[in-house]
């Protein structure tokens, strides 16, 4: 497959992102390894309810392995809900239910009766909108996932801390103060600490729920760079309100509106040549 | 000027001044300020007044206590008490011997099925020995009872004289000189009065030495118990050992008696330590009143420990359940129910304790299958355990409500992050939620403790009101003994004391101790809460 040599540029009327001055998106190039991706997660005819209120309508989506997929759409469109369905975080909310359809990861239905949500969450990590390190030391934050799995080997824990913090591009900044509180870090550092904490349990999939919405542009750039590196090892699904961000880091983008999947395609296609007029209107900033 | 030129609109006057309603020359805002400020000030002033009067009423205790202790010495009571101590130690030893006999008798009749007459026959040697042993102290006992009367007579004379002096002072103050002259007072010459007491020392010492010699002589002839009984060798050996210790105190007592001087001044510090570390609280006694706070303090502490021991697991556990596990329906049901407990008047709880809980606990303790529980069975219906159980009930709502608040304050994000990392519910609670709210929980427990320490009615009704330090040598049995508490004693005795008397002052001092304990607990709780706010960020 031919790789694209020039970075395509899309001009839009306005943007809701962090850099209003820039009117153009840099759309990331197609996957560098250029191999066709396998499907990892398969969502079929999926309906989801909060109590009596239906939040997701008949979602059909295949998410690729070792790729970054972005979910975009206006507030309340169900993109975060779908994300939280992928590691069953919605189980924690009273009254939620899957009424129809299924989500399979590597062919296993994650809502099946024999699935332990705890095991599922070990394989499907999550990074939240607001950075939420525990009120513990940086070190303890990173190894929390291993501690609860009963890991006590000090050497192994030290290894994991260094590897995870390096993986989250935080090691150089915090290596001298691993035993200070994680709450003493800056916002961007805290968010990267949360990413380090997530990758420390070596999941396959990392879900990111608007990971940069509380960060300044510099911290955002760092996290985005990190996402780019992480996709070599992990499958990443990111929910974002920033279209530049979706354009910059994702390989594929899904656009949701009112609980329905409107369009799902290569990020390039979504931003440059959307098939659906609603998608076009949203990415060009005419509504949303 | 053109005809259709529009005239400029009239300038609207710039009115920003307004006459304000005034009350007593103050505007509305100022009045509101004065009203609320006044309320706050009143609260502070009242608190200051309470503290001031507590101190003022209590502080005179030391002077009066010093006077009381001085009289104790001058009238020779102290001197007689040295002798009495010797007599009482001997009595305790005799009791020890009788206790051995009782146990042996029980073994013989109950375990071996001997008829009582036969058992008595087997124990005849021991009985003879015990009889002789108990008689050895007779000479000392004679001295003590005789001298007790002398000392009491001196004290009585002094008291009568002091009252007369007071009466005269009152007459003089009222300007009734004639009546004042009528009142006869006579200064007491303690030295002369004490002469018969001190003169007896050599005779007493001789008698005491006689007692010591008699004991020493008869100890080797301590009979063995019948061969069929078991486990008494140690006790008999212990009896010998106790006797040796007892005899070793004789020279010391003799020295004390000979060195005793009725004029030796009482150090001011003694009045303070006598209160704080005093092991006796004896009032309205014919002999000497002692005001030591220790038995009351220990009583309060014991019931509080029992109460917290039960209320902390219940309160914190319930808070965790309601906060983390319960459905909305359960929350609606359980929360008001627990909070309702605090609406029950404590006198009603105390009544419940007397009528139901005390009986039930005693019945429970007498079940054969439970006799392995330390302290079971017990015979006192009202004791520290009964009071502690009821106080736990009082502390639970406080601990529950505050601990639940603390758990609620843990950001939801922590919980979600923990779940997202594959933690189970229990791991999330134990590793994240409880540690994050720990200081809140600790301060909830402290405030529960404050509630328990200050509770009066329940302990007054249910703690058994025996003013004595429980016998801790028996281990946990101490918790099944009746106690009296600091709050209970104030409520019980304050109504009966003469205003301004030493007993009245002593009760105020107990109040001060309570005040400081409450202050300390609140201080700690606040300090911990402050730390907790910072750590959550």
mmCIF file of N, CA and C in Angstrom, chain A residues 84 87 89 92-93 118 121-122 124-126 128 132-136 141 144-145 147-149 183 197-198 201, chain B residues 326-328 412-425 427-428 431-432 435-436 534-537:
data_model
loop_
_atom_site.group_PDB
_atom_site.id
_atom_site.type_symbol
_atom_site.label_atom_id
_atom_site.label_comp_id
_atom_site.label_asym_id
_atom_site.label_seq_id
_atom_site.Cartn_x
_atom_site.Cartn_y
_atom_site.Cartn_z
ATOM 1 N N UNK A 84 -17.379 3.346 27.836
ATOM 2 C CA UNK A 84 -17.460 2.714 29.150
ATOM 3 C C UNK A 84 -18.114 1.341 29.092
ATOM 4 N N UNK A 87 -15.320 -1.670 28.867
ATOM 5 C CA UNK A 87 -14.744 -2.371 30.027
ATOM 6 C C UNK A 87 -15.781 -2.493 31.144
ATOM 7 N N UNK A 89 -17.552 -0.434 32.726
ATOM 8 C CA UNK A 89 -17.569 0.535 33.824
ATOM 9 C C UNK A 89 -18.999 0.967 34.128
ATOM 10 N N UNK A 92 -21.132 -0.023 37.243
ATOM 11 C CA UNK A 92 -21.086 0.666 38.535
ATOM 12 C C UNK A 92 -22.240 1.636 38.691
ATOM 13 N N UNK A 93 -22.925 1.930 37.576
ATOM 14 C CA UNK A 93 -24.039 2.874 37.654
ATOM 15 C C UNK A 93 -25.328 2.065 37.764
ATOM 16 N N UNK A 118 -13.912 -7.918 36.547
ATOM 17 C CA UNK A 118 -12.613 -7.548 37.110
ATOM 18 C C UNK A 118 -11.482 -8.003 36.192
ATOM 19 N N UNK A 121 -11.438 -5.802 33.127
ATOM 20 C CA UNK A 121 -10.830 -4.478 33.311
ATOM 21 C C UNK A 121 -9.321 -4.561 33.421
ATOM 22 N N UNK A 122 -8.807 -5.736 33.794
ATOM 23 C CA UNK A 122 -7.348 -5.877 33.793
ATOM 24 C C UNK A 122 -6.816 -5.866 32.363
ATOM 25 N N UNK A 124 -8.589 -4.408 29.769
ATOM 26 C CA UNK A 124 -9.050 -3.183 29.106
ATOM 27 C C UNK A 124 -8.918 -2.024 30.100
ATOM 28 N N UNK A 125 -7.809 -1.313 30.005
ATOM 29 C CA UNK A 125 -7.557 -0.217 30.948
ATOM 30 C C UNK A 125 -8.282 1.043 30.539
ATOM 31 N N UNK A 126 -8.291 2.016 31.464
ATOM 32 C CA UNK A 126 -9.032 3.233 31.159
ATOM 33 C C UNK A 126 -8.329 4.458 31.746
ATOM 34 N N UNK A 128 -9.111 8.561 32.462
ATOM 35 C CA UNK A 128 -10.322 9.373 32.586
ATOM 36 C C UNK A 128 -10.095 10.808 32.156
ATOM 37 N N UNK A 132 -6.900 11.434 37.809
ATOM 38 C CA UNK A 132 -7.331 11.045 39.144
ATOM 39 C C UNK A 132 -6.321 10.137 39.832
ATOM 40 N N UNK A 133 -5.084 10.627 40.026
ATOM 41 C CA UNK A 133 -4.145 9.792 40.784
ATOM 42 C C UNK A 133 -4.663 9.590 42.205
ATOM 43 N N UNK A 134 -4.334 8.437 42.773
ATOM 44 C CA UNK A 134 -4.738 8.175 44.156
ATOM 45 C C UNK A 134 -3.932 9.054 45.092
ATOM 46 N N UNK A 135 -4.466 9.342 46.278
ATOM 47 C CA UNK A 135 -3.672 10.123 47.240
ATOM 48 C C UNK A 135 -2.567 9.257 47.852
ATOM 49 N N UNK A 136 -1.702 8.771 46.995
ATOM 50 C CA UNK A 136 -0.580 7.939 47.430
ATOM 51 C C UNK A 136 0.653 8.443 46.693
ATOM 52 N N UNK A 141 1.083 4.663 43.150
ATOM 53 C CA UNK A 141 0.072 4.839 42.123
ATOM 54 C C UNK A 141 0.312 3.893 40.964
ATOM 55 N N UNK A 144 -0.282 0.140 41.803
ATOM 56 C CA UNK A 144 -1.547 -0.229 42.452
ATOM 57 C C UNK A 144 -2.174 -1.474 41.816
ATOM 58 N N UNK A 145 -2.217 -1.468 40.472
ATOM 59 C CA UNK A 145 -2.840 -2.581 39.765
ATOM 60 C C UNK A 145 -2.158 -3.905 40.067
ATOM 61 N N UNK A 147 -0.297 -4.515 42.828
ATOM 62 C CA UNK A 147 -0.491 -4.825 44.246
ATOM 63 C C UNK A 147 -1.803 -5.551 44.470
ATOM 64 N N UNK A 148 -2.850 -5.084 43.840
ATOM 65 C CA UNK A 148 -4.130 -5.744 44.084
ATOM 66 C C UNK A 148 -4.163 -7.116 43.447
ATOM 67 N N UNK A 149 -3.240 -7.355 42.508
ATOM 68 C CA UNK A 149 -3.160 -8.715 41.975
ATOM 69 C C UNK A 149 -2.263 -9.583 42.836
ATOM 70 N N UNK A 183 -0.294 13.597 43.947
ATOM 71 C CA UNK A 183 -1.136 14.796 43.834
ATOM 72 C C UNK A 183 -0.295 16.059 43.713
ATOM 73 N N UNK A 197 -0.037 4.265 35.148
ATOM 74 C CA UNK A 197 -0.726 3.349 36.049
ATOM 75 C C UNK A 197 -1.527 2.322 35.244
ATOM 76 N N UNK A 198 -2.112 2.802 34.142
ATOM 77 C CA UNK A 198 -2.924 1.910 33.325
ATOM 78 C C UNK A 198 -2.052 0.907 32.578
ATOM 79 N N UNK A 201 -0.399 -2.513 34.286
ATOM 80 C CA UNK A 201 -1.016 -3.834 34.384
ATOM 81 C C UNK A 201 -1.022 -4.528 33.027
ATOM 82 N N UNK B 326 -25.066 -0.579 49.772
ATOM 83 C CA UNK B 326 -26.519 -0.586 49.903
ATOM 84 C C UNK B 326 -27.198 0.006 48.672
ATOM 85 N N UNK B 327 -28.373 -0.524 48.387
ATOM 86 C CA UNK B 327 -29.181 0.058 47.318
ATOM 87 C C UNK B 327 -29.841 1.321 47.860
ATOM 88 N N UNK B 328 -30.367 2.115 46.951
ATOM 89 C CA UNK B 328 -30.973 3.383 47.373
ATOM 90 C C UNK B 328 -32.091 3.135 48.385
ATOM 91 N N UNK B 412 -15.423 10.350 43.605
ATOM 92 C CA UNK B 412 -15.862 9.187 42.853
ATOM 93 C C UNK B 412 -14.773 8.714 41.906
ATOM 94 N N UNK B 413 -13.962 9.687 41.460
ATOM 95 C CA UNK B 413 -12.910 9.360 40.490
ATOM 96 C C UNK B 413 -11.940 8.317 41.031
ATOM 97 N N UNK B 414 -11.656 8.362 42.349
ATOM 98 C CA UNK B 414 -10.740 7.369 42.929
ATOM 99 C C UNK B 414 -11.312 5.971 42.771
ATOM 100 N N UNK B 415 -12.596 5.881 43.050
ATOM 101 C CA UNK B 415 -13.261 4.588 43.000
ATOM 102 C C UNK B 415 -13.235 4.059 41.567
ATOM 103 N N UNK B 416 -13.571 4.941 40.623
ATOM 104 C CA UNK B 416 -13.609 4.518 39.230
ATOM 105 C C UNK B 416 -12.237 4.086 38.758
ATOM 106 N N UNK B 417 -11.210 4.874 39.140
ATOM 107 C CA UNK B 417 -9.851 4.551 38.709
ATOM 108 C C UNK B 417 -9.460 3.182 39.232
ATOM 109 N N UNK B 418 -9.827 2.923 40.476
ATOM 110 C CA UNK B 418 -9.466 1.644 41.066
ATOM 111 C C UNK B 418 -10.169 0.498 40.350
ATOM 112 N N UNK B 419 -11.453 0.670 40.068
ATOM 113 C CA UNK B 419 -12.183 -0.379 39.350
ATOM 114 C C UNK B 419 -11.597 -0.577 37.961
ATOM 115 N N UNK B 420 -11.238 0.530 37.301
ATOM 116 C CA UNK B 420 -10.720 0.439 35.945
ATOM 117 C C UNK B 420 -9.394 -0.303 35.905
ATOM 118 N N UNK B 421 -8.698 -0.382 37.054
ATOM 119 C CA UNK B 421 -7.433 -1.107 37.087
ATOM 120 C C UNK B 421 -7.648 -2.565 37.474
ATOM 121 N N UNK B 422 -8.895 -2.978 37.550
ATOM 122 C CA UNK B 422 -9.158 -4.387 37.827
ATOM 123 C C UNK B 422 -9.254 -4.724 39.297
ATOM 124 N N UNK B 423 -9.569 -3.712 40.133
ATOM 125 C CA UNK B 423 -9.715 -4.008 41.559
ATOM 126 C C UNK B 423 -11.130 -4.491 41.827
ATOM 127 N N UNK B 424 -11.262 -5.386 42.800
ATOM 128 C CA UNK B 424 -12.602 -5.804 43.192
ATOM 129 C C UNK B 424 -13.179 -4.747 44.129
ATOM 130 N N UNK B 425 -14.437 -4.909 44.455
ATOM 131 C CA UNK B 425 -15.096 -3.938 45.325
ATOM 132 C C UNK B 425 -14.413 -3.855 46.689
ATOM 133 N N UNK B 427 -11.317 -4.702 47.462
ATOM 134 C CA UNK B 427 -9.983 -4.091 47.357
ATOM 135 C C UNK B 427 -10.099 -2.582 47.245
ATOM 136 N N UNK B 428 -11.073 -2.133 46.462
ATOM 137 C CA UNK B 428 -11.262 -0.692 46.308
ATOM 138 C C UNK B 428 -11.592 -0.049 47.656
ATOM 139 N N UNK B 431 -8.346 -0.483 50.070
ATOM 140 C CA UNK B 431 -7.089 0.144 49.690
ATOM 141 C C UNK B 431 -7.238 1.602 49.287
ATOM 142 N N UNK B 432 -8.400 1.989 48.827
ATOM 143 C CA UNK B 432 -8.554 3.361 48.337
ATOM 144 C C UNK B 432 -9.526 4.155 49.211
ATOM 145 N N UNK B 435 -8.622 4.269 53.232
ATOM 146 C CA UNK B 435 -7.446 5.112 53.502
ATOM 147 C C UNK B 435 -7.687 6.583 53.179
ATOM 148 N N UNK B 436 -8.395 6.853 52.079
ATOM 149 C CA UNK B 436 -8.598 8.254 51.703
ATOM 150 C C UNK B 436 -9.493 8.975 52.703
ATOM 151 N N UNK B 534 -6.416 18.719 53.598
ATOM 152 C CA UNK B 534 -5.246 18.981 52.770
ATOM 153 C C UNK B 534 -4.933 17.770 51.904
ATOM 154 N N UNK B 535 -5.038 16.576 52.491
ATOM 155 C CA UNK B 535 -4.561 15.413 51.763
ATOM 156 C C UNK B 535 -5.439 15.052 50.573
ATOM 157 N N UNK B 536 -6.731 15.390 50.657
ATOM 158 C CA UNK B 536 -7.581 15.075 49.507
ATOM 159 C C UNK B 536 -7.318 16.063 48.377
ATOM 160 N N UNK B 537 -6.927 17.268 48.679
ATOM 161 C CA UNK B 537 -6.500 18.233 47.656
ATOM 162 C C UNK B 537 -7.637 18.926 46.943
#
